[in-house]
């Protein structure tokens, strides 16, 4: 095991925190990176990148706000070039399913002359408990422009397990793991499972893209409202209504089920906080 720290970008996020915890638990030194780390790493400020990369050999790369954003492929190209020049030997990229700019970013990373692995995930279970949908769950209504589309939600713990395997085992080099949970669920079905298990009132309200954008704008501002609306438009057209076998391929075991996540999360009390 190398004494050189593994760089974890987005180390305080849903996936990065799990990746960092797993690596630390297994005895690997970790260099966490985000806007709040020292030195700070900011995707929006390229002058911060070199100091974070210096001396590293392996990095987990989580691009924020999302690889679906228009400037993401350019940022990933610049970051990859800098990482290769800095002597990194292995990059593991967290990607999103069905997004055009994410696919472009994956291709850029895979073309680099070093070991690369893509972890291309479906929507995380934890969006309902740690992410942008928690306030909706607490309010009793999940309003999304997803119609009756079915999504194969995945456990963030599975995403982190696959990422850690790729960071620590060269057998995962040059792989693209498309990872989903074990079943397709509509947002209505997901809301019903949470409501029944947690004992709360929760409904899914299908809304238009225009309504979604208008609701996000005052809360999140133009950049995020535009991004999330375009993202939903792209990924809820039916393209992602299929399961993928990446967890089984990478880890030799099936992905975790939504019901198990909901049972554990309901017991934590997170869905009973005041809205
Ligand atoms: N949510 C999903 O269902 C889903 C599905 C597939 C793929 N993804 C991908 O997952 C990634 C997000 O991962 P996540 O959900 O684990 O993140 P997250 O929970 O949203 O946390 C964001 C992380 O990035 C850091 N961060 C925020 N802005 C930053 C910036 N400008 N520069 C550097 N770091 C910044 C944050 O820390 P600081 O505040 O300290 O900077 C934090 O560590 C995105 O690339 C997204 O495309 C998400």
XYZ file of C-alpha atoms and ligand atoms in Angstrom:
323
model
C 0.000 0.000 0.000
C 1.445 3.383 -1.035
C 2.011 6.141 1.518
C 1.068 8.720 -1.128
C -2.418 10.046 -0.313
C -5.318 9.288 -2.658
C -6.887 12.566 -3.763
C -10.674 12.710 -3.241
C -12.327 15.651 -4.983
C -15.724 16.490 -3.512
C -14.679 14.811 -0.287
C -17.521 16.321 1.749
C -20.209 15.309 -0.761
C -22.568 12.331 -0.767
C -20.171 10.100 -2.691
C -16.802 11.710 -1.878
C -17.397 11.461 1.883
C -18.181 7.759 1.537
C -15.145 7.201 -0.680
C -12.856 9.015 1.769
C -14.288 7.103 4.747
C -13.856 3.725 3.035
C -10.280 4.498 2.002
C -9.378 5.692 5.503
C -11.016 2.635 7.053
C -8.934 0.405 4.763
C -5.750 2.221 5.806
C -5.136 4.381 2.736
C -4.015 7.960 3.321
C -6.510 10.433 1.837
C -6.136 14.006 0.600
C -9.627 15.549 0.704
C -10.339 18.345 -1.758
C -13.168 20.832 -2.108
C -13.655 24.572 -1.763
C -13.307 24.156 2.018
C -10.114 22.061 2.031
C -6.573 23.348 2.522
C -5.410 24.048 -0.082
C -8.818 24.876 -1.514
C -9.878 23.208 -4.760
C -12.521 25.001 -6.831
C -13.768 23.757 -10.204
C -14.642 27.379 -11.025
C -11.076 28.595 -10.354
C -8.437 26.717 -12.356
C -5.611 28.432 -10.473
C -6.477 26.207 -7.474
C -6.070 22.882 -9.296
C -2.261 22.486 -9.464
C -1.641 22.698 -5.712
C -4.229 19.992 -5.064
C -2.761 17.669 -7.699
C 0.876 18.137 -6.673
C 2.469 14.857 -5.594
C -0.694 12.783 -6.057
C -0.815 9.560 -8.089
C -4.458 8.550 -7.831
C -7.596 10.703 -7.753
C -11.360 10.327 -7.383
C -12.932 13.022 -9.542
C -16.411 14.343 -8.785
C -17.303 17.347 -10.949
C -19.637 19.910 -9.430
C -22.295 20.997 -10.121
C -22.733 18.268 -12.754
C -21.027 16.842 -15.828
C -24.239 17.657 -17.718
C -23.281 21.347 -17.592
C -22.139 22.953 -20.859
C -18.601 23.800 -19.711
C -17.940 20.391 -18.108
C -16.102 18.657 -20.985
C -13.735 21.640 -21.320
C -13.075 21.637 -17.581
C -12.485 17.869 -17.568
C -10.108 18.202 -20.532
C -8.096 20.931 -18.766
C -8.121 19.015 -15.483
C -7.034 15.746 -17.154
C -4.192 17.464 -19.023
C -2.988 19.041 -15.776
C -3.283 15.744 -13.889
C -1.254 13.863 -16.514
C 1.379 16.615 -16.522
C 1.494 16.491 -12.707
C 2.302 12.777 -12.848
C -0.997 11.210 -11.826
C -1.249 7.569 -12.797
C -4.916 6.769 -12.156
C -8.163 8.777 -12.358
C -11.645 7.552 -11.401
C -14.481 9.758 -12.679
C -17.974 9.864 -11.188
C -20.357 10.292 -14.105
C -24.119 10.479 -14.697
C -26.180 8.201 -16.930
C -27.662 9.452 -20.168
C -26.084 12.914 -20.151
C -24.460 14.078 -23.383
C -21.813 16.255 -21.745
C -21.050 13.537 -19.204
C -20.379 11.109 -22.048
C -18.067 13.655 -23.687
C -16.231 14.075 -20.386
C -15.906 10.297 -20.013
C -14.399 10.035 -23.505
C -11.870 12.774 -22.679
C -10.791 10.985 -19.522
C -10.607 7.574 -21.205
C -8.345 9.013 -23.913
C -5.733 10.087 -21.348
C -2.479 8.082 -21.372
C -2.978 6.845 -17.794
C -5.261 4.355 -16.008
C -8.833 5.612 -15.961
C -12.136 4.215 -14.743
C -15.629 5.615 -15.271
C -18.306 5.120 -12.614
C -21.492 6.105 -14.466
C -24.309 6.131 -11.965
C -28.088 6.439 -12.024
C -29.888 8.730 -9.522
C -28.794 8.198 -5.951
C -31.218 6.918 -3.269
C -29.620 9.506 -0.984
C -31.012 12.424 -3.015
C -34.125 11.800 -0.881
C -32.282 12.016 2.455
C -29.024 13.950 1.952
C -29.515 15.775 -1.321
C -31.716 18.219 -3.152
C -34.923 16.217 -2.606
C -34.765 16.160 1.217
C -36.648 19.481 1.618
C -39.321 18.116 -0.737
C -39.701 14.947 1.318
C -39.971 17.026 4.495
C -42.595 19.259 2.848
C -44.732 16.245 1.883
C -44.545 16.740 -1.887
C -41.901 15.732 -4.401
C -42.592 17.879 -7.456
C -40.521 16.751 -10.451
C -40.740 16.943 -14.245
C -40.347 13.173 -14.516
C -43.901 12.142 -15.499
C -44.250 8.376 -15.060
C -40.668 7.697 -16.032
C -38.960 4.891 -14.163
C -35.472 5.390 -12.755
C -33.167 2.595 -11.496
C -32.096 4.543 -8.363
C -28.817 3.388 -6.806
C -27.410 3.398 -3.276
C -24.586 5.931 -2.744
C -22.838 3.201 -0.748
C -22.699 1.046 -3.890
C -21.366 3.989 -5.921
C -18.631 4.514 -3.323
C -17.812 0.797 -3.176
C -17.272 0.713 -6.949
C -15.200 3.917 -6.859
C -12.977 2.593 -4.060
C -12.447 -0.691 -5.904
C -11.355 1.286 -8.971
C -9.071 3.556 -6.933
C -7.289 0.702 -5.214
C -7.219 -2.181 -7.715
C -5.588 -1.868 -11.159
C -7.869 -4.595 -12.528
C -10.547 -1.905 -12.904
C -8.380 0.255 -15.171
C -9.894 1.288 -18.486
C -13.395 0.119 -17.508
C -16.667 2.008 -17.787
C -18.987 0.752 -15.096
C -22.584 1.693 -15.750
C -24.160 1.182 -12.352
C -27.828 1.158 -11.303
C -29.909 -0.231 -8.489
C -31.663 -3.599 -8.899
C -35.087 -2.258 -9.991
C -36.843 0.536 -11.808
C -39.092 2.835 -9.766
C -41.268 5.791 -10.670
C -41.026 8.802 -8.371
C -44.581 7.965 -7.265
C -43.492 4.466 -6.270
C -40.379 5.768 -4.487
C -42.484 8.318 -2.580
C -44.983 5.594 -1.611
C -42.235 3.353 -0.194
C -40.798 6.245 1.852
C -44.254 7.304 3.099
C -45.269 3.791 4.139
C -41.960 2.937 5.808
C -41.323 6.276 7.539
C -44.989 6.810 8.438
C -45.139 10.235 6.820
C -47.422 11.946 4.299
C -45.613 12.089 0.968
C -46.871 12.387 -2.583
C -45.276 12.759 -5.988
C -46.500 15.641 -8.110
C -45.548 15.494 -11.803
C -44.902 19.032 -13.073
C -43.749 20.565 -16.363
C -40.178 21.611 -17.044
C -41.342 25.240 -17.022
C -42.932 24.861 -13.571
C -39.808 23.099 -12.314
C -37.536 25.877 -13.563
C -39.763 28.601 -12.097
C -39.752 26.864 -8.701
C -35.960 26.464 -8.663
C -35.029 29.931 -9.884
C -35.605 31.987 -6.694
C -34.121 29.255 -4.518
C -31.040 28.176 -6.502
C -30.398 30.967 -9.007
C -30.094 30.925 -12.795
C -27.096 28.576 -13.170
C -28.563 25.710 -11.135
C -32.158 26.225 -12.300
C -31.041 26.039 -15.947
C -28.756 23.081 -15.304
C -31.245 20.955 -13.356
C -34.064 21.696 -15.798
C -31.945 20.708 -18.798
C -30.695 17.664 -16.954
C -34.247 16.494 -16.236
C -35.300 17.191 -19.814
C -32.427 15.035 -21.021
C -32.572 12.078 -18.661
C -36.351 11.717 -18.261
C -37.078 11.048 -21.926
C -36.992 7.286 -21.386
C -33.320 6.710 -22.201
C -32.475 5.638 -18.636
C -35.377 3.219 -18.139
C -33.145 0.145 -18.045
C -31.031 -1.670 -15.501
C -27.256 -1.983 -15.867
C -24.923 -4.599 -14.395
C -21.955 -2.420 -13.357
C -22.145 -3.163 -9.618
C -22.164 -6.896 -10.259
C -19.330 -6.578 -12.784
C -17.139 -4.410 -10.568
C -17.836 -5.974 -7.177
C -19.119 -9.477 -7.886
C -22.313 -8.844 -5.911
C -25.743 -7.349 -6.698
C -26.633 -3.724 -5.879
C -28.585 -2.870 -2.738
C -32.361 -2.447 -2.877
C -34.268 0.801 -2.347
C -36.450 -0.765 0.365
C -33.412 -1.567 2.519
C -32.125 2.004 2.176
C -35.549 3.389 3.097
C -35.846 1.150 6.177
C -32.415 2.221 7.472
C -32.971 5.894 6.641
C -36.430 5.995 8.211
C -34.912 4.600 11.417
C -32.358 7.449 11.444
C -35.190 9.979 11.867
C -34.024 12.238 9.036
C -37.522 12.289 7.473
C -39.148 13.401 10.711
C -37.311 16.708 11.079
C -39.423 19.842 10.894
C -39.676 21.117 7.294
N -27.192 13.094 -7.365
C -27.288 12.085 -8.240
O -28.291 11.365 -8.269
C -26.157 11.828 -9.207
C -26.237 10.727 -10.063
C -25.151 10.447 -10.921
C -24.031 11.261 -10.901
N -24.001 12.347 -10.066
C -22.797 13.191 -10.043
O -22.315 13.289 -8.731
C -21.537 14.489 -8.633
C -21.870 15.164 -7.334
O -21.478 14.279 -6.316
P -22.204 14.301 -4.908
O -23.674 14.146 -5.101
O -21.492 13.321 -4.059
O -21.873 15.783 -4.445
P -22.643 16.663 -3.384
O -23.190 15.794 -2.318
O -23.537 17.585 -4.118
O -21.431 17.494 -2.755
C -20.685 18.363 -3.544
C -19.220 18.241 -3.175
O -18.433 19.029 -4.075
C -17.839 20.118 -3.362
N -17.991 21.303 -4.215
C -19.080 22.061 -4.424
N -18.811 23.022 -5.322
C -17.513 22.859 -5.671
C -16.629 23.550 -6.543
N -17.032 24.625 -7.237
N -15.366 23.104 -6.672
C -14.933 22.034 -5.956
N -15.701 21.332 -5.114
C -16.985 21.759 -4.976
C -18.556 20.208 -2.027
O -17.703 20.659 -0.985
P -17.421 22.223 -0.704
O -18.751 22.839 -0.416
O -16.485 22.193 0.448
O -16.772 22.794 -1.937
C -18.895 18.736 -1.797
O -17.758 18.039 -1.319
C -21.859 15.348 -9.851
O -20.792 15.275 -10.762
C -23.060 14.629 -10.446
O -23.079 14.738 -11.835
C -25.022 12.640 -9.206
